[in-house]
XYZ file of C-alpha atoms in Angstrom:
667
model
C -67.378 -220.951 -95.092
C -68.586 -219.243 -91.920
C -71.565 -220.671 -90.034
C -73.282 -217.267 -89.869
C -72.437 -214.470 -92.319
C -73.486 -210.830 -92.244
C -72.641 -209.928 -95.824
C -72.058 -206.181 -96.403
C -75.349 -205.185 -94.799
C -76.849 -201.688 -95.031
C -80.040 -200.655 -93.229
C -81.767 -197.452 -94.297
C -85.035 -196.206 -92.779
C -87.454 -193.891 -94.608
C -88.470 -190.865 -92.543
C -91.922 -189.188 -92.574
C -90.504 -186.033 -94.193
C -89.238 -187.995 -97.177
C -85.635 -188.098 -96.009
C -83.721 -191.242 -95.094
C -81.832 -192.339 -91.988
C -78.836 -194.612 -92.647
C -78.606 -196.714 -89.512
C -75.963 -199.231 -90.606
C -73.582 -199.261 -93.544
C -71.365 -202.004 -94.969
C -71.465 -204.304 -91.940
C -69.507 -207.474 -92.652
C -69.147 -210.181 -90.021
C -68.407 -213.923 -90.101
C -69.296 -216.042 -87.075
C -68.097 -219.615 -86.586
C -70.265 -222.367 -85.112
C -70.127 -222.387 -81.321
C -68.657 -218.882 -81.158
C -69.925 -216.276 -78.680
C -70.017 -212.760 -80.165
C -70.891 -209.533 -78.352
C -72.025 -206.326 -80.052
C -71.124 -203.197 -78.098
C -71.438 -199.486 -78.803
C -73.290 -196.372 -77.718
C -77.061 -196.045 -77.976
C -78.198 -195.502 -81.541
C -75.314 -197.417 -83.138
C -77.588 -200.093 -84.583
C -76.788 -203.049 -82.292
C -80.397 -204.161 -81.899
C -81.114 -203.400 -85.558
C -78.331 -205.786 -86.563
C -79.585 -208.416 -84.107
C -83.126 -208.107 -85.513
C -81.838 -208.657 -89.054
C -80.023 -211.822 -87.955
C -83.254 -212.954 -86.281
C -85.250 -212.256 -89.451
C -87.426 -209.695 -87.667
C -86.092 -206.991 -90.007
C -84.655 -207.053 -93.536
C -81.445 -205.382 -94.729
C -81.753 -202.607 -97.301
C -78.651 -203.989 -99.010
C -76.586 -207.099 -98.438
C -77.880 -210.096 -96.564
C -77.636 -212.470 -93.614
C -76.698 -216.072 -94.395
C -77.019 -218.974 -91.964
C -75.468 -222.282 -93.034
C -75.471 -221.198 -96.663
C -79.126 -220.081 -96.735
C -80.280 -216.462 -96.695
C -82.309 -215.317 -93.696
C -85.557 -213.763 -94.937
C -87.951 -214.309 -92.004
C -88.008 -215.415 -88.349
C -87.500 -219.096 -87.630
C -86.958 -221.504 -84.741
C -83.305 -221.909 -85.775
C -82.738 -218.383 -84.383
C -84.214 -217.671 -80.966
C -84.179 -214.245 -79.308
C -84.007 -213.507 -75.581
C -85.135 -209.952 -74.883
C -84.407 -207.744 -71.895
C -88.082 -207.616 -70.848
C -88.616 -211.420 -70.576
C -91.780 -211.451 -72.832
C -93.481 -214.246 -70.872
C -97.210 -214.933 -71.076
C -98.461 -213.984 -67.582
C -101.335 -216.501 -67.481
C -99.052 -219.482 -68.127
C -96.773 -221.284 -65.684
C -93.022 -221.685 -66.178
C -93.598 -225.140 -67.666
C -96.352 -223.889 -69.961
C -94.299 -220.927 -71.188
C -91.427 -223.237 -72.117
C -93.766 -225.842 -73.641
C -95.599 -223.323 -75.843
C -92.867 -223.121 -78.487
C -91.876 -226.787 -78.169
C -95.447 -227.959 -78.873
C -95.720 -225.598 -81.842
C -92.355 -226.249 -83.513
C -91.855 -229.917 -82.550
C -95.407 -231.177 -82.956
C -94.047 -234.022 -85.097
C -92.424 -235.506 -81.955
C -94.309 -237.760 -79.528
C -95.875 -235.954 -76.598
C -93.600 -237.700 -74.104
C -90.473 -236.640 -75.944
C -91.692 -233.029 -76.087
C -92.377 -233.156 -72.348
C -88.864 -234.472 -71.751
C -87.367 -231.566 -73.712
C -89.349 -229.074 -71.624
C -88.352 -230.653 -68.319
C -84.705 -230.926 -69.364
C -84.491 -227.208 -70.125
C -86.268 -226.256 -66.903
C -83.674 -228.286 -65.014
C -80.857 -226.764 -67.062
C -81.710 -223.258 -65.805
C -82.368 -224.470 -62.255
C -86.121 -223.791 -62.054
C -87.467 -227.240 -61.081
C -88.837 -225.813 -57.825
C -90.754 -223.067 -59.688
C -92.006 -225.066 -62.673
C -95.685 -224.575 -61.734
C -95.433 -220.908 -60.812
C -96.659 -218.055 -62.983
C -94.437 -215.067 -63.924
C -95.993 -212.817 -61.252
C -94.614 -215.181 -58.590
C -91.054 -215.069 -59.956
C -88.150 -212.681 -59.418
C -86.587 -210.822 -62.340
C -83.693 -213.266 -62.555
C -86.025 -216.261 -62.544
C -88.128 -214.720 -65.332
C -85.027 -214.278 -67.453
C -84.069 -217.895 -66.837
C -87.497 -218.934 -68.114
C -86.921 -216.859 -71.246
C -83.539 -218.534 -71.790
C -85.010 -222.010 -71.199
C -87.830 -221.254 -73.654
C -85.303 -220.214 -76.305
C -82.949 -223.163 -75.728
C -85.791 -225.701 -75.716
C -86.251 -225.221 -79.463
C -82.631 -226.297 -79.996
C -81.768 -223.183 -82.022
C -78.696 -222.951 -84.233
C -78.171 -219.365 -83.065
C -79.131 -217.799 -79.736
C -79.661 -214.038 -79.968
C -79.506 -212.063 -76.718
C -80.646 -208.427 -76.574
C -79.223 -207.077 -73.298
C -80.666 -210.078 -71.457
C -79.225 -209.135 -68.061
C -79.533 -205.352 -68.255
C -82.429 -205.023 -65.801
C -81.052 -207.408 -63.155
C -79.146 -206.709 -59.958
C -75.411 -207.430 -59.940
C -75.577 -210.721 -58.017
C -78.389 -212.185 -60.116
C -76.702 -210.994 -63.299
C -73.425 -212.662 -62.312
C -75.092 -215.989 -61.536
C -77.015 -215.979 -64.824
C -73.899 -215.119 -66.815
C -72.097 -218.112 -65.319
C -75.083 -220.353 -66.111
C -75.321 -219.102 -69.675
C -71.590 -219.702 -70.266
C -71.875 -223.267 -69.007
C -74.969 -224.027 -71.112
C -73.541 -222.540 -74.302
C -70.246 -224.341 -73.920
C -71.836 -227.729 -73.193
C -74.340 -227.436 -76.053
C -71.904 -225.674 -78.474
C -74.511 -222.981 -79.159
C -73.614 -220.021 -81.366
C -74.506 -216.779 -79.574
C -74.741 -213.141 -80.625
C -75.377 -210.761 -77.719
C -76.069 -207.040 -77.530
C -74.658 -205.433 -74.407
C -73.547 -202.122 -72.935
C -71.494 -203.859 -70.222
C -67.764 -204.066 -71.018
C -67.044 -206.636 -68.285
C -69.947 -208.802 -69.405
C -68.661 -208.731 -72.976
C -65.167 -209.828 -71.897
C -66.481 -212.562 -69.602
C -68.766 -214.188 -72.169
C -67.280 -213.461 -75.587
C -64.788 -214.987 -77.953
C -64.857 -211.716 -79.915
C -66.213 -208.264 -79.119
C -67.598 -206.363 -82.118
C -67.424 -202.601 -81.511
C -69.771 -200.420 -83.568
C -69.176 -196.768 -84.383
C -71.755 -194.070 -83.721
C -74.806 -193.746 -85.939
C -75.913 -192.619 -88.398
C -74.005 -194.784 -90.885
C -72.697 -196.954 -88.069
C -70.262 -199.684 -89.040
C -67.844 -202.065 -87.350
C -65.061 -199.910 -85.933
C -62.979 -202.631 -84.328
C -63.107 -206.346 -83.606
C -61.363 -207.452 -80.429
C -60.307 -211.067 -79.944
C -60.626 -212.283 -76.341
C -57.772 -214.808 -75.929
C -58.879 -216.004 -72.480
C -59.190 -219.812 -72.382
C -62.436 -221.617 -71.619
C -64.047 -222.757 -69.405
C -64.108 -219.356 -67.769
C -64.877 -218.255 -64.236
C -65.280 -214.629 -63.301
C -62.309 -214.318 -60.953
C -60.002 -216.204 -63.300
C -61.013 -213.878 -66.139
C -60.420 -210.741 -64.067
C -56.997 -212.022 -62.994
C -55.945 -213.004 -66.516
C -52.888 -210.987 -67.699
C -54.747 -209.755 -70.804
C -57.941 -208.700 -69.023
C -57.211 -205.074 -68.178
C -55.472 -204.401 -71.501
C -58.537 -205.772 -73.338
C -60.913 -203.837 -71.114
C -58.913 -200.666 -71.705
C -59.174 -201.169 -75.481
C -62.979 -201.373 -75.343
C -63.368 -198.461 -72.930
C -61.033 -196.343 -75.023
C -62.981 -197.145 -78.193
C -66.257 -196.151 -76.506
C -64.743 -192.926 -75.144
C -63.324 -192.155 -78.566
C -66.795 -192.541 -80.102
C -68.229 -190.254 -77.429
C -65.648 -187.575 -78.233
C -66.248 -188.022 -81.944
C -69.969 -187.404 -81.447
C -69.288 -184.185 -79.532
C -66.853 -182.964 -82.182
C -69.302 -183.590 -85.001
C -71.934 -181.546 -83.192
C -69.530 -178.705 -82.481
C -67.651 -178.427 -85.780
C -68.557 -177.946 -89.426
C -67.042 -180.351 -91.938
C -64.106 -178.093 -92.807
C -62.962 -174.736 -91.488
C -60.729 -172.609 -93.725
C -58.578 -169.831 -92.298
C -55.159 -168.169 -92.682
C -54.975 -169.128 -96.366
C -55.399 -172.809 -95.486
C -58.201 -174.872 -96.991
C -58.815 -176.716 -93.705
C -57.615 -175.988 -90.185
C -59.645 -178.545 -88.197
C -57.811 -181.847 -88.545
C -58.282 -185.318 -87.101
C -54.890 -187.069 -86.935
C -54.527 -190.678 -85.850
C -51.684 -192.211 -83.856
C -50.940 -195.449 -82.015
C -49.643 -195.166 -78.408
C -45.906 -195.647 -78.870
C -42.873 -193.613 -77.833
C -42.272 -192.485 -81.415
C -45.638 -190.718 -81.652
C -43.769 -187.926 -79.803
C -43.653 -185.477 -82.782
C -47.458 -185.367 -82.975
C -47.779 -184.788 -79.240
C -45.074 -182.114 -79.256
C -46.671 -180.370 -82.255
C -49.963 -180.254 -80.343
C -48.721 -179.445 -76.839
C -45.915 -177.017 -77.805
C -48.079 -175.082 -80.246
C -46.423 -175.959 -83.571
C -49.766 -176.854 -85.158
C -51.288 -173.547 -84.055
C -48.171 -171.638 -85.155
C -48.737 -172.780 -88.734
C -52.472 -172.045 -88.760
C -53.797 -175.491 -87.778
C -55.779 -174.250 -84.817
C -58.129 -177.173 -84.252
C -56.120 -180.386 -84.384
C -57.402 -183.422 -82.535
C -55.020 -186.316 -81.969
C -57.041 -189.527 -82.140
C -55.445 -192.304 -80.086
C -56.118 -195.487 -82.062
C -55.846 -198.993 -80.560
C -54.122 -200.621 -83.554
C -52.601 -200.026 -86.969
C -55.649 -201.677 -88.495
C -57.894 -198.907 -87.142
C -55.400 -196.312 -88.401
C -55.683 -197.793 -91.893
C -59.470 -197.980 -91.728
C -59.765 -194.446 -90.331
C -57.782 -192.953 -93.215
C -59.469 -195.214 -95.756
C -63.004 -194.198 -94.734
C -61.980 -190.530 -94.270
C -62.638 -190.456 -90.526
C -59.011 -189.352 -90.176
C -57.452 -186.557 -92.224
C -53.938 -187.877 -91.685
C -52.105 -190.362 -89.514
C -48.813 -191.560 -88.162
C -48.326 -194.765 -90.191
C -45.930 -197.692 -90.227
C -43.567 -197.117 -93.153
C -44.977 -199.777 -95.474
C -48.636 -198.859 -95.031
C -48.995 -196.028 -97.596
C -47.215 -198.169 -100.210
C -49.255 -201.300 -99.461
C -52.545 -199.362 -99.441
C -51.654 -197.856 -102.825
C -50.718 -201.234 -104.316
C -53.663 -203.064 -102.752
C -52.257 -205.581 -100.253
C -53.757 -209.037 -99.714
C -57.485 -208.700 -100.503
C -57.705 -204.960 -99.881
C -58.897 -202.592 -102.597
C -56.100 -200.154 -103.592
C -56.359 -196.707 -101.984
C -53.820 -194.239 -103.444
C -51.799 -192.722 -100.593
C -49.006 -190.194 -100.275
C -46.317 -189.530 -97.724
C -44.402 -186.270 -97.575
C -42.103 -186.983 -94.636
C -40.587 -189.594 -92.351
C -41.595 -188.900 -88.756
C -39.211 -191.268 -86.992
C -36.445 -193.794 -87.552
C -35.404 -196.847 -85.519
C -37.104 -197.468 -82.163
C -38.008 -201.177 -82.532
C -36.750 -204.408 -81.012
C -37.270 -208.173 -81.167
C -38.205 -209.506 -77.736
C -38.429 -213.177 -76.746
C -39.967 -214.810 -73.696
C -37.685 -214.835 -70.647
C -38.207 -218.616 -70.527
C -36.160 -218.957 -73.723
C -33.318 -216.993 -72.122
C -33.299 -219.470 -69.239
C -33.136 -222.258 -71.827
C -29.918 -220.761 -73.205
C -31.140 -218.758 -76.200
C -28.697 -215.916 -76.853
C -28.466 -215.744 -80.641
C -30.636 -216.302 -83.679
C -28.902 -219.652 -84.240
C -29.807 -220.650 -80.671
C -33.439 -219.840 -81.431
C -33.232 -221.893 -84.625
C -31.908 -224.825 -82.578
C -34.918 -224.574 -80.253
C -37.248 -224.671 -83.265
C -35.412 -227.714 -84.642
C -35.589 -229.603 -81.337
C -39.357 -229.115 -81.014
C -40.773 -229.248 -84.576
C -44.266 -230.141 -83.320
C -44.369 -227.211 -80.904
C -45.589 -224.128 -82.785
C -43.710 -221.008 -81.721
C -45.742 -217.838 -82.233
C -44.231 -214.377 -82.655
C -46.250 -211.160 -82.539
C -46.151 -208.423 -85.180
C -48.151 -205.201 -85.182
C -49.316 -205.116 -88.826
C -48.678 -206.938 -92.079
C -47.304 -203.765 -93.710
C -45.072 -202.679 -90.829
C -41.294 -202.604 -90.685
C -41.681 -204.871 -87.635
C -43.082 -207.607 -89.862
C -40.621 -207.052 -92.721
C -37.514 -206.804 -90.536
C -38.507 -209.746 -88.319
C -39.025 -211.852 -91.445
C -35.697 -210.685 -92.919
C -33.897 -211.416 -89.638
C -35.368 -214.930 -89.342
C -34.729 -215.800 -92.989
C -31.007 -214.950 -92.734
C -30.728 -218.011 -90.472
C -32.864 -220.148 -92.852
C -35.931 -219.859 -90.625
C -38.998 -219.581 -92.861
C -41.308 -217.077 -91.129
C -44.400 -218.743 -92.620
C -43.368 -222.387 -92.191
C -41.112 -222.641 -89.136
C -42.924 -220.160 -86.872
C -46.371 -218.595 -86.693
C -46.756 -214.812 -86.946
C -49.751 -213.230 -85.179
C -50.921 -209.626 -85.604
C -51.342 -208.047 -82.144
C -51.720 -204.347 -81.223
C -48.494 -203.002 -79.668
C -49.998 -202.271 -76.249
C -51.166 -205.903 -75.928
C -47.794 -207.521 -76.617
C -46.590 -207.812 -73.027
C -49.926 -209.180 -71.801
C -49.899 -211.837 -74.534
C -46.304 -212.724 -73.646
C -47.218 -213.084 -69.970
C -50.210 -215.305 -70.756
C -48.070 -217.558 -73.022
C -50.107 -216.760 -76.123
C -46.858 -215.834 -77.907
C -43.176 -216.677 -77.522
C -41.928 -213.242 -78.546
C -42.656 -210.230 -80.706
C -41.274 -207.350 -82.716
C -42.736 -203.966 -81.837
C -41.891 -200.384 -80.948
C -41.260 -198.883 -77.543
C -42.044 -198.783 -74.722
C -43.351 -202.348 -74.999
C -39.965 -204.067 -75.364
C -38.438 -202.099 -72.502
C -41.462 -202.917 -70.345
C -41.009 -206.672 -70.893
C -37.341 -206.427 -69.877
C -38.102 -204.077 -66.962
C -40.694 -206.545 -65.595
C -38.439 -209.545 -66.349
C -40.987 -211.074 -68.711
C -38.748 -211.057 -71.772
C -35.324 -210.194 -73.179
C -34.293 -208.278 -76.281
C -32.626 -210.406 -78.956
C -31.932 -207.492 -81.300
C -32.890 -203.880 -81.879
C -33.281 -202.400 -85.341
C -29.894 -200.730 -84.809
C -28.534 -204.291 -84.977
C -30.483 -205.041 -88.190
C -30.794 -201.822 -90.235
C -29.745 -198.680 -88.347
C -31.519 -195.551 -89.549
C -34.377 -197.292 -91.351
C -37.654 -195.375 -91.843
C -40.097 -196.387 -89.123
C -43.132 -194.079 -88.999
C -44.262 -191.756 -91.781
C -46.972 -189.152 -92.260
C -49.710 -190.737 -94.356
C -52.624 -189.007 -96.120
C -54.935 -190.056 -98.912
C -53.823 -188.809 -102.311
C -57.204 -187.152 -102.936
C -56.933 -185.386 -99.546
C -53.482 -184.041 -100.469
C -54.862 -182.627 -103.723
C -57.932 -181.141 -102.042
C -55.971 -179.391 -99.251
C -52.489 -178.579 -100.649
C -51.731 -175.592 -98.381
C -53.016 -177.433 -95.324
C -50.737 -180.342 -96.255
C -47.689 -178.044 -96.341
C -48.665 -176.466 -93.002
C -49.001 -179.934 -91.459
C -45.544 -180.970 -92.657
C -44.028 -177.691 -91.411
C -45.497 -178.171 -87.932
C -44.231 -181.763 -87.751
C -40.771 -180.879 -89.043
C -40.369 -178.340 -86.242
C -41.704 -180.869 -83.751
C -39.256 -183.513 -84.982
C -36.370 -181.091 -84.564
C -37.590 -180.348 -81.023
C -37.752 -184.078 -80.228
C -34.153 -184.700 -81.299
C -32.784 -182.004 -79.005
C -31.984 -184.282 -76.071
C -32.327 -181.362 -73.674
C -36.081 -181.613 -74.308
C -36.432 -185.338 -73.736
C -37.448 -185.187 -70.049
C -40.215 -182.728 -70.893
C -41.352 -184.881 -73.843
C -41.336 -188.010 -71.654
C -43.780 -186.327 -69.255
C -46.027 -185.421 -72.202
C -46.157 -188.847 -73.852
C -46.769 -190.681 -70.557
C -50.057 -188.842 -70.082
C -53.060 -191.236 -70.298
C -54.556 -189.562 -73.389
C -51.331 -190.285 -75.287
C -49.168 -193.352 -74.551
C -50.201 -193.688 -70.911
C -47.193 -195.818 -69.977
C -45.049 -195.721 -66.845
C -42.058 -193.318 -67.076
C -39.784 -195.924 -65.417
C -39.630 -198.109 -68.518
C -40.664 -195.537 -71.156
C -37.459 -193.579 -70.567
C -35.296 -196.623 -71.389
C -33.719 -196.044 -74.786
C -35.537 -192.709 -75.119
C -33.371 -191.008 -72.478
C -31.502 -193.644 -70.481
C -29.334 -196.577 -71.634
C -31.337 -199.475 -73.062
C -31.457 -202.876 -71.297
C -31.413 -206.040 -73.419
C -31.714 -208.385 -70.409
C -33.167 -207.737 -66.960
C -30.403 -207.131 -64.433
C -27.602 -206.828 -66.990
C -25.684 -203.711 -67.983
C -27.807 -201.558 -70.355
C -26.397 -200.157 -73.613
C -26.173 -196.513 -74.615
C -28.078 -196.133 -77.906
C -28.085 -192.450 -78.830
C -29.936 -192.951 -82.133
C -32.456 -195.495 -80.882
C -35.270 -192.945 -81.244
C -34.307 -190.705 -84.169
C -36.687 -187.941 -85.265
C -34.720 -185.294 -87.210
C -30.926 -185.567 -87.393
C -29.061 -186.777 -90.509
C -31.826 -185.570 -92.847
C -34.044 -188.086 -91.115
C -37.348 -186.604 -92.336
C -36.585 -186.709 -96.056
C -38.943 -189.215 -97.801
C -36.259 -191.282 -99.533
C -37.582 -193.257 -102.472
C -34.740 -195.787 -102.313
C -35.793 -196.881 -98.813
C -39.400 -197.289 -99.911
C -38.210 -199.266 -102.923
C -36.554 -201.715 -100.514
C -39.843 -201.960 -98.610
C -41.663 -202.782 -101.856
C -39.212 -205.625 -102.558
C -39.989 -207.132 -99.148
C -43.747 -206.711 -99.525
C -43.441 -208.648 -102.795
C -41.007 -211.191 -101.312
C -43.592 -212.330 -98.791
C -46.597 -212.169 -101.125
C -48.165 -209.152 -99.417
C -48.321 -207.070 -102.614
C -47.126 -207.516 -106.179
C -43.896 -205.766 -107.085
C -44.853 -202.965 -109.489
C -43.042 -203.126 -112.806
C -43.713 -199.357 -112.971
C -42.078 -198.824 -109.595
C -40.646 -195.427 -110.531
C -44.150 -194.111 -111.218
C -45.505 -195.609 -107.976
C -42.738 -193.994 -105.918
C -43.324 -190.627 -107.554
C -47.034 -190.873 -106.764
C -46.613 -192.004 -103.169
C -43.724 -189.677 -102.235
C -44.608 -185.981 -102.182
C -41.019 -184.778 -102.186
C -42.305 -181.461 -103.566
C -44.403 -180.916 -100.428
C -41.473 -181.788 -98.166
C -39.104 -179.460 -100.016
C -41.571 -176.562 -99.974
C -42.219 -176.988 -96.240
C -38.490 -177.203 -95.530
C -37.818 -174.147 -97.730
C -40.380 -172.050 -95.877
C -38.822 -173.072 -92.552
C -35.264 -172.547 -93.734
C -34.498 -176.239 -93.058
C -32.109 -178.324 -95.222
C -33.927 -179.801 -98.206
C -31.114 -181.526 -100.077
C -31.885 -185.107 -101.037
C -29.594 -187.645 -99.337
C -27.270 -189.594 -101.625
C -28.988 -192.189 -103.766
C -26.702 -195.161 -103.403
C -26.744 -198.910 -102.667
C -27.012 -199.948 -99.026
C -27.219 -203.154 -97.008
C -28.671 -204.556 -93.813
C -26.780 -206.501 -91.149
C -26.235 -209.573 -93.374
C -24.253 -207.599 -95.959
C -26.551 -208.342 -98.929
C -26.385 -205.178 -101.046
C -29.559 -203.500 -102.240
C -29.005 -201.707 -105.535
C -31.918 -199.291 -106.147
C -31.259 -199.572 -109.888
C -31.908 -203.332 -109.848
C -34.687 -204.015 -107.317
C -36.011 -207.038 -109.235
C -32.567 -208.660 -109.253
C -32.355 -208.080 -105.486
C -35.842 -209.512 -104.992
C -35.029 -212.648 -106.988
C -31.773 -213.241 -105.077
C -33.468 -214.459 -101.875
C -33.629 -218.188 -101.239
C -36.635 -217.976 -98.927
C -39.631 -216.184 -100.394
C -43.233 -216.668 -101.462
C -44.290 -216.786 -105.140
C -43.287 -213.373 -106.507
C -45.660 -211.395 -108.715
C -44.206 -208.647 -110.888
C -46.892 -206.657 -112.655
C -47.727 -203.155 -113.766
C -49.942 -201.366 -111.253
C -52.297 -198.857 -112.835
C -53.660 -196.151 -110.553
C -56.579 -193.883 -111.342
C -55.390 -190.611 -112.829
C -55.476 -187.766 -110.319
C -54.913 -184.131 -111.174
C -51.836 -182.921 -109.300
C -51.774 -179.538 -107.629
C -48.386 -177.838 -107.765
C -47.088 -176.381 -104.518
């Protein structure tokens, strides 16, 4: 159980006119003892409101705050707050201000012991020389140190900081931040801090909690800060992960700023040209294979088909893609191939959300990259890697994946298991956003990863890693990214859905004309899209693909496949294979009614209608058995037999999955 729990908290304020203002909705957060958490977001997002509820100064409208198993209902000395404005009593000295709370809360202790506590905390913040001075004689930084000493003197279980350094000059702020880090680490104090300062959040925090705009603000993203402690400012700034982490936070804040402007400028839905909705918010993750979305926007394919106001929302991770579609912030999204299926089935502890996919947006484009150190140790094959694992059984080797439901996870697991490496027992798999893979490899947080481009090519280009295998070596032509929309959205906007698929089909065709690749490279490398360097982004996309730094690259013409060979057709047999692997590893149950699930999740009718209107081929590819690199045949008529044939697997659940009935709109 977590030390501090914020359990599905809502906070609603009654307004004088009888209306209500929903400040926070469904905020869920677990904090471990000794952890330092920062809350960041734009003004009005409810940061201080949340802090006040943890302090007991305010009560949630729904949900609750639990500290060590007991609900917080009022203020108490186990939770001390340090405010931005110091809040010192001006007629008392430093010593008297600190002693005020100690004498009140610890009156059961002998006077000498209380005095010792006061003096210890004055020394801890370095104010021995000013102990007899009053606040008017102190600088701003010294006043804030008094406030911190006063809070710490009561030995709180949780220290709550509401922009404690916001009013201080840069030098004073830096010194106090260093002091606070040292005190909290030595005393193992749990801290929750509100801040607007991105660098401050990264310096002090174990996790940064990013809140969306109000009203109805909620947690938009949680960012782990994998920088070891003890920390010093220059070491933090020079850490390989620092600028990638900082970029994630800044991008989230900028995204919220744009979202606020859009909401002011646009009505909820604009209908035009026979379409139910022409203003769409479409999510993508910065990877080379987001190219069809960028081409559809920049080359006018969206506008050509009546979608005049399409915003491409650059998301930091696949988790935020899922959440954006789930909470209807996004109309549609580029998704990893297993995500619509897993959301529909209800993966892990997630509530099922019926999803549909009407087209595959890209195939291939992934690789398995290992640390360059392993190459120097002689690792060339999967068996070599297995030998390394066997030689060092006590040394945990960690491999990065981008999402539980992604082909990266499923194919990496399949690849490892063919050499009798159990991906849950013999290695550790960590979910990391694609853009952070190289930084985590450089900082030795992981030993390798499976992700999309350009993050494998970058590791090879910078001689940080080497490619063990691409997906062309494992399953050439597999579905990689798909168009995902909620099922209820597809039924509400059927003509818009067709227009969206038409625009993306034309964009996919444009992307697979290699004469356009240089132009597309320039588009995707723009900072609002992938923002990567062209030197390594072009590898595999245009130029031959390097497996090892300094060695002869390989020509892989189908490494990024967007259209050719009926590549966009949403093939149910491929998704059936994905469902067997989701069940194999205990991510979802395998649906006994798998035919029904595939029919619900695959809008072949939408694809065929869009293709018909464009004059594109719409014939379904042959439905036949296929196999991956190990030769094990997948028969789509016997998926359960295939699933049960694997030696390495988790407990397999086969059950009927009942979805809520939804009226289908014919197209």
